[in-house]
Amino acid sequence: MRLRLPEERPTEPPTGYKIAHPVLSQDGTRAGFTGVSLGGALPYGVLADASCVYGLRHRAPNRRCDCGFHCVHDRAAAEALLCTAEHRTAVLLDVLVLGRYLRFELGFRYARQRVRTATVGACACGAVAAALADAGWGRPGWRALAPSCAGCLRGRTAVSLAGFARLAGEGLRVVARPAAVPVHGVPGLPEELGVPELAAEAALLQARLDWFQSQLARLGQGGPDGGPQGG
Ligand SMILES: [Zn+2]
Ligand SMILES: [Zn+2]
């Protein structure tokens, strides 16, 4: 005789968290997500049904397979995954678990999913993201996107956070995670520094400014617009 766990019949769909890379279709008219591990090859929309990633003819999730959507119960556990180098530009998704699901210790494996909110991390420069821009990789027909501030877009294909939400549809909310440091603050500086620490920071900033001015001066003598060239 096989022991079975009791079937759950929740009145409200369970919720969970996961991370994914935002993607934009090649023609720029559709937006969705692609997973970071299993199933990463199959982009999905805001409301989507899982299919077996191995192409097996069973409904996902299946007890003897590891297919289906995955999420964890705890937001902090999902955020922890964003620390690794390869996941730095992924976004945090808050999802509704729909359809059949299997519960495990840390989360769910399930058949149908609605992404409610995507939280976009900071631009690589540290500023709050204003857009999702071409990340330089993708899947056939889909460009992966990464958070970017306005200053770092530099002509890349990009959509604003609101634009991504509109293309993804189904009432998706896309929000930017606030920057870890105030925009006008000095990155990494705690508020309660004493005079020696501030003096050391000032010296560092002065060194950077000196370097910047030397670069400017170099460009000024024989720069790109045809000043006198030496040698
Ligand atoms: Zn399967
Ligand atoms: Zn930036």
PDB file of N, CA and C in Angstrom, residues 20 34 50 62 75 149 192 201:
ATOM      1  N   ALA A  20      13.709  35.264 -11.844  1.00  0.00           N
ATOM      2  CA  ALA A  20      13.707  34.972 -13.270  1.00  0.00           C
ATOM      3  C   ALA A  20      14.344  36.145 -14.005  1.00  0.00           C
ATOM      4  N   THR A  34      12.140  34.281 -18.157  1.00  0.00           N
ATOM      5  CA  THR A  34      12.727  32.971 -18.374  1.00  0.00           C
ATOM      6  C   THR A  34      13.415  32.547 -17.073  1.00  0.00           C
ATOM      7  N   ALA A  50       2.457  25.214 -16.990  1.00  0.00           N
ATOM      8  CA  ALA A  50       3.718  24.483 -17.103  1.00  0.00           C
ATOM      9  C   ALA A  50       3.518  23.294 -18.032  1.00  0.00           C
ATOM     10  N   ASN A  62       4.641  16.402 -12.105  1.00  0.00           N
ATOM     11  CA  ASN A  62       4.442  14.965 -11.952  1.00  0.00           C
ATOM     12  C   ASN A  62       5.337  14.513 -10.810  1.00  0.00           C
ATOM     13  N   ARG A  75      10.260  34.979   0.933  1.00  0.00           N
ATOM     14  CA  ARG A  75      10.831  36.004   0.056  1.00  0.00           C
ATOM     15  C   ARG A  75      12.350  36.108   0.217  1.00  0.00           C
ATOM     16  N   CYS A 149      19.712  52.143 -15.217  1.00  0.00           N
ATOM     17  CA  CYS A 149      19.260  53.509 -14.973  1.00  0.00           C
ATOM     18  C   CYS A 149      19.309  54.236 -16.315  1.00  0.00           C
ATOM     19  N   GLU A 192      27.064  57.159  10.113  1.00  0.00           N
ATOM     20  CA  GLU A 192      27.664  57.628  11.360  1.00  0.00           C
ATOM     21  C   GLU A 192      29.198  57.543  11.348  1.00  0.00           C
ATOM     22  N   GLU A 201      37.816  59.205   3.146  1.00  0.00           N
ATOM     23  CA  GLU A 201      36.924  59.209   1.982  1.00  0.00           C
ATOM     24  C   GLU A 201      37.174  60.424   1.105  1.00  0.00           C
TER      25      GLU A 201
END
